[in-house]
Amino acid sequence: MHYQTFFKDALDDLRDQGNYRVFADLERHRGSFPRATARDGTSGHDTADVTIWCSNDYLGMGQHPDVLNAMHDALDRCGAGAGGTRNISGTTHDHVLLEAELADLHAKEAALLFTSGYVSNWAALGTLAGRIPDCVVLSDALNHASMIEGIRHSRADRMIWKHNDLADLEAKLASLPIDRPKLIAFESVYSMDGDIAPIREICDLADKYNAMTYLDEVHAVGLYGPRGGGVAEQEGLMDRLTVIEGTLGKAFGVMGGYIAASAELCDFVRSFASGFIFTTAIPPAVAAGAAASIRHLKANNTERRTQQAKVAQVRADLDRIGIPHVDNPSHIIPVMVGDPVKCKFISDVLLKDYGVYIQPINYPTVPKGTERLRITPSPVHSDADIAHLIGALGGLWEQCQLARIPMAAQ
Ligand code: PMP
C-alpha cells in the first residue's frame, strides 16, 4: 500500500463530501473575550478582529480574574506539569482540593478527575460497563461520541433508546431480566439541539427497573442550579443519580473532566480505569484554576443570570426578524440553515465581512438537512455585539434566499 496516497485519497473524499474540517486560527487576548484576532496560519499576517459567538467558554470564566490569579499563583507555587500519573507522584494538593470541591458541588461522597470530559466518559463508562458482570448499557441515541466510545470499549451489551423517549427506554428496560445489571447513560443538555433530558422520569424508570444512572452534565455544569451543579441540581435530583459526569473545559473555562459519585464507585474507577491510571495528571495550575472557577460560580449567580438574559435577547431578536432557531429551554441557540453549502457560506461571510465567528455545524455532527449555526451567547457579549450579529444574519438570510418564519407562526 502507498500510505501517502491512502491518506491523501481519504482526505480528498472528506473534502468531496464537504466534511473536511478547517480550524479558525484565533489569537485570544487576556480580558477581551469574546473578541479575538483571526490569524492566517503561521504567515504572520493579521486578518481581522472577530467576535466569537460559538465558544463553549459559556460564561467567559476562561478570562475571569479569580481563575487567572489562581492559575498564576499555582504556577509560581508548583511549576508547570504534574510530573506523573496520579499514582506515581502526579497527585498534588491542588488535585485533592479540586476533587473535594467537585464532590461538594454535586453533593456526592467523592469525585475523580480525568484529563478531559472525553476521557472521563470513555474511561468511566468503559470501566463500569466492562467490569460489572453481564452489565447492559442503555444509551440515548444522541449521546456524545465519548460515551459511545466508552460503551464500545467496555464490550458490554448495549441498547440504544430513541432520544429522550421514555416509552422506548421503558420498553427496553422491561425486556431485560430485573436482576440483570443495567446502566442508563444519557446527557442533561444535548449540545447540538440544546434540548434537556427528562431526568426525573429517567430516574423513576431506573428505580423501577433496578438500573444505575450515568448523567453527562458537560453542557450544564456551572450554568444551571443555584450553585452551578447542573440541571440535576436545578431540579433537585443530584442524589438520585448514580454518576454525574462533567467537564472543567466549558462553563468553568479551563480543562479537565470528572465523575462525581459514591466513594466506592469513584475508588473502583480509580483502581481499574486505564484511562485514569496510565496518563499524566492535569497540571496543578489547571486544577487550581478550575477550583477557583467552581468556587466563584458556587457563590455567584451574576454570570449565569446575565448569560440567560443575553440568550433571551438573542432569541427574541431572531424571532423579530423571522430567523428559525430551535426552541429549547437551554443556552444553546441552533439557527437552522438546513443546507451544508449555505451554512458554510454564511459562516465564511460572517467571518470575512462582519468579523463574526460562528463555526458551521454540518453532517456528520448533525443529520443532513439540519445544518446549522450554533450560537452561544455569553455574559460578556454586549448589546452592540448582539445588534451587529442580528443585522449580519438578517442580511445573509436575504442573500441566501432562506425562508423566514412569519411573526404569526412564532
Ligand atoms: N460530553 C459531551 C456531551 C460533550 O459535548 C463533550 C465535548 N464537546 C464532552 C463530553 C467532552 O468534554 P471535553 O471537551 O472536556 O473533553
Short mmCIF file of C-alpha atoms and ligand atoms in Angstrom, two decimals:
data_model
loop_
_atom_site.label_atom_id
_atom_site.label_comp_id
_atom_site.label_asym_id
_atom_site.label_seq_id
_atom_site.Cartn_x
_atom_site.Cartn_y
_atom_site.Cartn_z
CA MET A 1 0.00 0.00 0.00
CA HIS A 2 1.16 3.53 -0.76
CA TYR A 3 0.47 5.12 2.58
CA GLN A 4 0.72 8.73 1.42
CA THR A 5 -1.72 8.06 -1.41
CA PHE A 6 -4.09 6.40 1.03
CA PHE A 7 -4.01 9.43 3.36
CA LYS A 8 -4.47 11.87 0.50
CA ASP A 9 -7.37 9.91 -1.01
CA ALA A 10 -9.13 9.65 2.33
CA LEU A 11 -8.77 13.40 2.88
CA ASP A 12 -9.92 14.15 -0.68
CA ASP A 13 -13.02 12.04 -0.03
CA LEU A 14 -13.72 14.09 3.08
CA ARG A 15 -13.35 17.30 1.07
CA ASP A 16 -15.67 15.98 -1.67
CA GLN A 17 -18.31 15.20 0.94
CA GLY A 18 -17.91 18.69 2.42
CA ASN A 19 -16.79 17.18 5.75
CA TYR A 20 -13.18 18.34 5.80
CA ARG A 21 -12.67 20.42 8.93
CA VAL A 22 -10.94 23.78 8.74
CA PHE A 23 -9.97 25.45 12.01
CA ALA A 24 -10.17 29.17 12.57
CA ASP A 25 -6.75 30.29 13.86
CA LEU A 26 -7.63 32.65 16.70
CA GLU A 27 -5.33 34.66 18.89
CA ARG A 28 -7.06 35.42 22.16
CA HIS A 29 -6.20 38.42 24.31
CA ARG A 30 -6.45 38.47 28.07
CA GLY A 31 -9.52 40.35 29.24
CA SER A 32 -11.03 40.96 25.83
CA PHE A 33 -13.18 37.82 25.36
CA PRO A 34 -15.37 37.42 23.24
CA ARG A 35 -13.03 39.39 20.98
CA ALA A 36 -10.03 37.71 19.29
CA THR A 37 -7.74 38.22 16.33
CA ALA A 38 -8.25 35.80 13.47
CA ARG A 39 -4.82 34.94 12.10
CA ASP A 40 -3.77 33.25 8.92
CA GLY A 41 -1.73 30.22 9.99
CA THR A 42 1.96 30.95 10.52
CA SER A 43 2.18 33.59 7.78
CA GLY A 44 2.25 36.33 10.38
CA HIS A 45 -0.48 38.31 8.62
CA ASP A 46 -3.24 39.66 10.77
CA THR A 47 -6.57 39.05 9.15
CA ALA A 48 -9.21 40.62 11.33
CA ASP A 49 -10.62 41.28 14.75
CA VAL A 50 -13.53 38.96 15.36
CA THR A 51 -16.24 38.41 17.94
CA ILE A 52 -16.59 34.78 18.93
CA TRP A 53 -20.21 33.57 19.02
CA CYS A 54 -19.64 29.82 19.21
CA SER A 55 -17.41 29.32 22.23
CA ASN A 56 -18.11 26.75 24.92
CA ASP A 57 -16.39 29.05 27.41
CA TYR A 58 -20.05 29.81 28.03
CA LEU A 59 -19.60 32.29 30.87
CA GLY A 60 -16.24 33.78 29.92
CA MET A 61 -14.67 32.17 33.01
CA GLY A 62 -11.54 31.41 30.95
CA GLN A 63 -10.72 35.11 31.38
CA HIS A 64 -12.04 35.63 34.90
CA PRO A 65 -9.53 37.31 37.24
CA ASP A 66 -10.18 34.77 40.05
CA VAL A 67 -9.31 31.93 37.69
CA LEU A 68 -6.24 33.61 36.20
CA ASN A 69 -4.92 34.67 39.61
CA ALA A 70 -5.35 31.13 40.96
CA MET A 71 -3.51 29.73 37.96
CA HIS A 72 -0.66 32.26 38.21
CA ASP A 73 -0.35 31.58 41.90
CA ALA A 74 -0.27 27.80 41.43
CA LEU A 75 2.24 28.11 38.61
CA ASP A 76 4.51 30.11 40.90
CA ARG A 77 3.98 27.69 43.80
CA CYS A 78 4.16 24.37 41.92
CA GLY A 79 5.69 24.86 38.49
CA ALA A 80 4.30 23.65 35.19
CA GLY A 81 3.38 19.98 34.90
CA ALA A 82 2.08 17.45 37.42
CA GLY A 83 5.16 15.33 36.83
CA GLY A 84 3.47 11.98 36.71
CA THR A 85 0.34 9.91 36.72
CA ARG A 86 -1.88 10.37 39.76
CA ASN A 87 -0.42 7.17 41.19
CA ILE A 88 3.24 7.99 40.60
CA SER A 89 3.91 11.44 42.09
CA GLY A 90 1.31 13.33 40.00
CA THR A 91 -1.22 13.92 42.78
CA THR A 92 -0.71 17.41 44.16
CA HIS A 93 -2.69 19.10 46.89
CA ASP A 94 -4.45 21.16 44.17
CA HIS A 95 -5.85 17.94 42.67
CA VAL A 96 -7.07 16.78 46.07
CA LEU A 97 -8.75 20.12 46.77
CA LEU A 98 -10.38 20.19 43.33
CA GLU A 99 -11.85 16.71 43.80
CA ALA A 100 -13.28 17.79 47.16
CA GLU A 101 -14.75 20.92 45.50
CA LEU A 102 -16.40 18.76 42.80
CA ALA A 103 -17.81 16.22 45.26
CA ASP A 104 -19.33 19.14 47.20
CA LEU A 105 -20.70 20.73 44.00
CA HIS A 106 -22.70 17.62 43.21
CA ALA A 107 -23.42 16.61 46.83
CA LYS A 108 -21.67 13.28 46.28
CA GLU A 109 -19.24 11.46 48.55
CA ALA A 110 -16.39 11.69 46.09
CA ALA A 111 -15.19 12.90 42.71
CA LEU A 112 -12.48 11.67 40.37
CA LEU A 113 -10.55 13.85 37.92
CA PHE A 114 -9.60 12.96 34.36
CA THR A 115 -7.63 14.83 31.72
CA SER A 116 -10.80 15.81 29.82
CA GLY A 117 -14.53 15.25 29.72
CA TYR A 118 -13.98 12.94 26.78
CA VAL A 119 -11.57 10.79 28.76
CA SER A 120 -13.84 10.75 31.80
CA ASN A 121 -16.73 9.33 29.75
CA TRP A 122 -14.53 6.90 27.87
CA ALA A 123 -12.75 5.65 30.99
CA ALA A 124 -15.64 5.64 33.46
CA LEU A 125 -18.24 4.08 31.16
CA GLY A 126 -15.70 1.64 29.76
CA THR A 127 -14.72 0.53 33.24
CA LEU A 128 -18.18 0.41 34.83
CA ALA A 129 -19.93 -1.35 31.97
CA GLY A 130 -16.93 -3.54 31.22
CA ARG A 131 -16.30 -4.75 34.76
CA ILE A 132 -19.79 -5.13 36.22
CA PRO A 133 -20.60 -8.73 35.21
CA ASP A 134 -23.24 -9.04 32.48
CA CYS A 135 -23.98 -5.30 32.51
CA VAL A 136 -26.23 -3.89 29.76
CA VAL A 137 -25.86 -0.23 28.84
CA LEU A 138 -28.99 1.63 27.76
CA SER A 139 -27.66 4.56 25.79
CA ASP A 140 -29.60 7.57 24.49
CA ALA A 141 -29.40 7.71 20.67
CA LEU A 142 -27.84 11.19 20.72
CA ASN A 143 -25.15 10.54 23.31
CA HIS A 144 -21.78 12.15 22.72
CA ALA A 145 -19.01 10.29 20.89
CA SER A 146 -17.02 9.94 24.13
CA MET A 147 -19.86 7.98 25.74
CA ILE A 148 -20.36 5.85 22.65
CA GLU A 149 -16.64 5.04 22.52
CA GLY A 150 -16.57 4.23 26.24
CA ILE A 151 -19.52 1.88 25.89
CA ARG A 152 -17.94 0.21 22.84
CA HIS A 153 -14.65 -0.13 24.66
CA SER A 154 -16.46 -1.85 27.56
CA ARG A 155 -17.70 -4.60 25.19
CA ALA A 156 -20.84 -4.75 27.30
CA ASP A 157 -24.19 -5.38 25.60
CA ARG A 158 -25.85 -2.12 24.68
CA MET A 159 -29.30 -0.98 23.72
CA ILE A 160 -29.82 2.38 22.05
CA TRP A 161 -33.06 4.08 23.05
CA LYS A 162 -34.72 6.79 20.99
CA HIS A 163 -33.55 10.23 22.02
CA ASN A 164 -35.32 11.44 25.20
CA ASP A 165 -38.09 8.86 24.56
CA LEU A 166 -39.26 7.48 27.91
CA ALA A 167 -41.61 4.91 26.36
CA ASP A 168 -38.79 3.44 24.29
CA LEU A 169 -36.45 3.43 27.29
CA GLU A 170 -39.07 1.70 29.41
CA ALA A 171 -39.77 -0.92 26.73
CA LYS A 172 -36.06 -1.73 26.55
CA LEU A 173 -35.68 -1.86 30.34
CA ALA A 174 -38.75 -4.09 30.65
CA SER A 175 -37.32 -6.52 28.10
CA LEU A 176 -34.38 -7.28 30.40
CA PRO A 177 -34.41 -9.56 33.47
CA ILE A 178 -34.96 -7.41 36.57
CA ASP A 179 -31.83 -8.72 38.27
CA ARG A 180 -29.52 -8.18 35.28
CA PRO A 181 -27.18 -5.18 35.92
CA LYS A 182 -28.18 -2.14 33.85
CA LEU A 183 -26.68 1.29 33.31
CA ILE A 184 -28.70 4.11 31.72
CA ALA A 185 -26.33 6.58 30.04
CA PHE A 186 -27.64 9.99 28.95
CA GLU A 187 -26.96 13.73 28.93
CA SER A 188 -28.79 16.63 30.54
CA VAL A 189 -28.34 19.39 27.92
CA TYR A 190 -27.71 17.97 24.44
CA SER A 191 -25.11 20.09 22.73
CA MET A 192 -26.42 20.35 19.17
CA ASP A 193 -30.17 20.84 19.78
CA GLY A 194 -29.90 22.32 23.28
CA ASP A 195 -32.82 20.19 24.50
CA ILE A 196 -32.87 18.81 28.03
CA ALA A 197 -33.49 15.22 29.15
CA PRO A 198 -36.42 14.31 31.43
CA ILE A 199 -34.01 13.42 34.23
CA ARG A 200 -36.63 12.85 36.94
CA GLU A 201 -38.62 10.41 34.82
CA ILE A 202 -35.46 8.57 33.78
CA CYS A 203 -34.53 8.21 37.46
CA ASP A 204 -38.03 6.89 38.15
CA LEU A 205 -37.56 4.24 35.45
CA ALA A 206 -34.12 3.41 36.82
CA ASP A 207 -35.66 2.80 40.24
CA LYS A 208 -38.48 0.72 38.80
CA TYR A 209 -36.15 -1.49 36.76
CA ASN A 210 -33.21 -1.61 39.15
CA ALA A 211 -30.79 0.32 36.90
CA MET A 212 -27.88 2.65 37.62
CA THR A 213 -27.85 6.11 36.01
CA TYR A 214 -24.91 7.91 34.36
CA LEU A 215 -25.62 11.55 33.51
CA ASP A 216 -23.31 13.68 31.34
CA GLU A 217 -23.75 17.28 32.51
CA VAL A 218 -20.91 18.63 30.37
CA HIS A 219 -23.10 21.37 28.83
CA ALA A 220 -24.79 22.21 32.13
CA VAL A 221 -22.25 22.35 34.95
CA GLY A 222 -21.58 25.91 36.03
CA LEU A 223 -24.66 27.07 34.13
CA TYR A 224 -27.71 25.62 35.89
CA GLY A 225 -28.67 25.25 39.53
CA PRO A 226 -28.18 27.76 42.34
CA ARG A 227 -24.51 26.75 42.73
CA GLY A 228 -23.83 25.70 39.14
CA GLY A 229 -24.26 22.00 39.91
CA GLY A 230 -26.10 21.46 36.61
CA VAL A 231 -29.65 20.58 35.63
CA ALA A 232 -29.75 17.82 38.25
CA GLU A 233 -29.06 20.43 40.94
CA GLN A 234 -31.66 22.78 39.48
CA GLU A 235 -34.26 20.00 39.57
CA GLY A 236 -33.21 18.69 43.00
CA LEU A 237 -32.19 15.33 41.56
CA MET A 238 -28.48 15.01 42.29
CA ASP A 239 -28.96 12.33 44.94
CA ARG A 240 -30.96 10.19 42.53
CA LEU A 241 -28.16 9.82 40.01
CA THR A 242 -25.53 7.13 40.37
CA VAL A 243 -22.86 9.05 38.44
CA ILE A 244 -22.70 12.71 37.38
CA GLU A 245 -20.03 13.43 34.80
CA GLY A 246 -18.80 16.89 33.85
CA THR A 247 -16.09 18.96 32.24
CA LEU A 248 -13.88 21.73 33.52
CA GLY A 249 -13.35 22.94 29.95
CA LYS A 250 -16.64 24.62 29.09
CA ALA A 251 -18.52 26.84 31.60
CA PHE A 252 -15.64 26.54 34.08
CA GLY A 253 -13.31 27.86 31.38
CA VAL A 254 -10.25 25.68 32.00
CA MET A 255 -9.71 22.00 31.12
CA GLY A 256 -10.24 18.51 32.52
CA GLY A 257 -13.13 16.17 33.22
CA TYR A 258 -14.54 14.31 36.19
CA ILE A 259 -17.13 11.99 37.63
CA ALA A 260 -18.88 12.54 40.97
CA ALA A 261 -20.44 9.52 42.70
CA SER A 262 -20.24 7.36 45.82
CA ALA A 263 -16.83 6.89 47.42
CA GLU A 264 -16.80 3.20 46.43
CA LEU A 265 -17.72 3.84 42.81
CA CYS A 266 -15.03 6.52 42.42
CA ASP A 267 -12.49 4.27 44.14
CA PHE A 268 -13.48 1.44 41.81
CA VAL A 269 -12.97 3.55 38.68
CA ARG A 270 -9.75 4.99 40.15
CA SER A 271 -8.49 1.45 40.70
CA PHE A 272 -9.48 -0.15 37.37
CA ALA A 273 -9.74 2.51 34.64
CA SER A 274 -6.68 2.52 32.39
CA GLY A 275 -7.71 5.99 31.13
CA PHE A 276 -7.26 7.24 34.68
CA ILE A 277 -4.28 5.18 35.81
CA PHE A 278 -1.86 5.36 32.91
CA THR A 279 -1.82 9.03 31.99
CA THR A 280 -0.18 12.14 33.42
CA ALA A 281 -2.38 14.17 35.76
CA ILE A 282 -3.56 17.64 34.72
CA PRO A 283 -1.13 20.41 35.73
CA PRO A 284 -1.67 21.72 39.28
CA ALA A 285 -2.22 25.23 37.90
CA VAL A 286 -5.10 23.90 35.79
CA ALA A 287 -6.58 22.19 38.85
CA ALA A 288 -6.22 25.40 40.88
CA GLY A 289 -7.83 27.49 38.12
CA ALA A 290 -10.76 25.07 37.82
CA ALA A 291 -11.27 25.05 41.59
CA ALA A 292 -11.32 28.87 41.64
CA SER A 293 -13.86 28.90 38.81
CA ILE A 294 -16.12 26.39 40.57
CA ARG A 295 -15.86 28.31 43.86
CA HIS A 296 -16.76 31.56 42.11
CA LEU A 297 -19.76 30.07 40.33
CA LYS A 298 -20.97 28.34 43.50
CA ALA A 299 -21.11 31.67 45.28
CA ASN A 300 -22.28 33.98 42.46
CA ASN A 301 -25.26 33.92 40.16
CA THR A 302 -24.26 37.04 38.22
CA GLU A 303 -22.62 35.29 35.26
CA ARG A 304 -25.46 32.75 34.98
CA ARG A 305 -28.19 35.40 35.16
CA THR A 306 -26.50 37.74 32.69
CA GLN A 307 -25.92 34.87 30.29
CA GLN A 308 -29.58 33.83 30.47
CA ALA A 309 -30.64 37.42 29.76
CA LYS A 310 -28.33 37.58 26.71
CA VAL A 311 -29.65 34.25 25.43
CA ALA A 312 -33.24 35.51 25.77
CA GLN A 313 -32.33 38.73 23.97
CA VAL A 314 -30.72 36.93 21.01
CA ARG A 315 -33.70 34.57 20.74
CA ALA A 316 -36.17 37.48 20.79
CA ASP A 317 -34.20 39.35 18.12
CA LEU A 318 -34.05 36.26 15.90
CA ASP A 319 -37.82 35.85 16.30
CA ARG A 320 -38.35 39.52 15.43
CA ILE A 321 -36.66 39.09 12.04
CA GLY A 322 -38.08 35.58 11.48
CA ILE A 323 -34.85 33.58 11.55
CA PRO A 324 -35.65 29.97 12.51
CA HIS A 325 -33.94 28.55 15.57
CA VAL A 326 -34.60 25.54 17.74
CA ASP A 327 -36.95 26.43 20.57
CA ASN A 328 -35.29 24.79 23.56
CA PRO A 329 -35.00 25.64 27.26
CA SER A 330 -31.19 25.96 27.29
CA HIS A 331 -28.45 28.48 26.49
CA ILE A 332 -27.66 26.87 23.12
CA ILE A 333 -29.28 28.56 20.11
CA PRO A 334 -29.17 26.42 16.96
CA VAL A 335 -30.01 28.67 13.99
CA MET A 336 -31.28 26.31 11.33
CA VAL A 337 -29.92 26.78 7.80
CA GLY A 338 -30.74 23.29 6.51
CA ASP A 339 -28.21 23.30 3.70
CA PRO A 340 -24.48 22.47 4.05
CA VAL A 341 -23.25 24.81 1.32
CA LYS A 342 -25.29 27.80 2.52
CA CYS A 343 -24.32 27.07 6.10
CA LYS A 344 -20.62 27.16 5.25
CA PHE A 345 -21.12 30.23 3.02
CA ILE A 346 -22.88 32.18 5.78
CA SER A 347 -20.19 31.24 8.29
CA ASP A 348 -17.41 32.29 5.86
CA VAL A 349 -19.02 35.64 5.04
CA LEU A 350 -19.81 36.33 8.70
CA LEU A 351 -16.14 35.91 9.50
CA LYS A 352 -14.71 37.72 6.49
CA ASP A 353 -17.10 40.64 6.10
CA TYR A 354 -18.61 41.08 9.55
CA GLY A 355 -15.94 39.87 11.97
CA VAL A 356 -18.43 37.39 13.45
CA TYR A 357 -17.10 33.92 14.12
CA ILE A 358 -19.63 31.06 14.16
CA GLN A 359 -18.40 27.65 13.07
CA PRO A 360 -20.85 25.91 10.70
CA ILE A 361 -22.21 22.61 12.02
CA ASN A 362 -22.73 20.17 9.16
CA TYR A 363 -23.18 16.41 8.70
CA PRO A 364 -21.99 14.08 10.30
CA THR A 365 -22.10 16.16 13.51
CA VAL A 366 -25.81 16.74 12.82
CA PRO A 367 -28.19 14.91 10.42
CA LYS A 368 -28.27 16.00 6.77
CA GLY A 369 -30.84 18.74 6.18
CA THR A 370 -30.39 20.16 9.70
CA GLU A 371 -27.16 22.06 9.07
CA ARG A 372 -26.96 24.95 11.48
CA LEU A 373 -25.09 27.77 13.14
CA ARG A 374 -24.79 27.02 16.85
CA ILE A 375 -24.82 30.31 18.73
CA THR A 376 -23.77 30.52 22.36
CA PRO A 377 -24.29 33.99 23.85
CA SER A 378 -22.16 34.74 26.90
CA PRO A 379 -22.50 37.34 29.67
CA VAL A 380 -19.75 39.39 28.02
CA HIS A 381 -21.45 39.87 24.65
CA SER A 382 -22.67 43.48 24.58
CA ASP A 383 -25.96 44.84 23.23
CA ALA A 384 -23.97 46.27 20.32
CA ASP A 385 -22.49 42.81 19.63
CA ILE A 386 -25.98 41.34 19.53
CA ALA A 387 -27.29 44.09 17.22
CA HIS A 388 -24.32 43.53 14.90
CA LEU A 389 -24.88 39.75 14.84
CA ILE A 390 -28.59 40.06 14.13
CA GLY A 391 -28.04 42.64 11.36
CA ALA A 392 -25.41 40.43 9.71
CA LEU A 393 -27.56 37.30 9.92
CA GLY A 394 -30.60 39.14 8.57
CA GLY A 395 -28.65 40.36 5.51
CA LEU A 396 -27.17 36.94 4.80
CA TRP A 397 -30.55 35.25 5.21
CA GLU A 398 -31.83 37.53 2.46
CA GLN A 399 -28.80 36.98 0.25
CA CYS A 400 -29.12 33.18 0.55
CA GLN A 401 -32.88 33.34 -0.04
CA LEU A 402 -33.56 31.34 3.09
CA ALA A 403 -37.10 31.13 4.41
CA ARG A 404 -38.19 33.32 7.30
CA ILE A 405 -40.81 32.40 9.86
CA PRO A 406 -43.67 34.91 9.87
CA MET A 407 -44.31 36.53 13.27
CA ALA A 408 -47.79 34.97 13.47
CA ALA A 409 -46.34 31.45 13.29
CA GLN A 410 -43.91 32.01 16.17
N1 PMP B 1 -19.70 15.13 26.67
C1 PMP B 1 -20.33 15.95 25.83
C2 PMP B 1 -21.82 15.89 25.76
C3 PMP B 1 -19.63 16.86 25.03
O1 PMP B 1 -20.28 17.67 24.18
C4 PMP B 1 -18.21 16.90 25.13
C5 PMP B 1 -17.35 17.87 24.33
N2 PMP B 1 -17.88 18.58 23.35
C6 PMP B 1 -17.60 16.03 26.01
C7 PMP B 1 -18.35 15.16 26.77
C8 PMP B 1 -16.11 16.03 26.16
O2 PMP B 1 -15.71 17.03 27.06
P1 PMP B 1 -14.27 17.68 26.93
O3 PMP B 1 -14.35 18.73 25.87
O4 PMP B 1 -13.96 18.20 28.29
O5 PMP B 1 -13.34 16.57 26.53
#
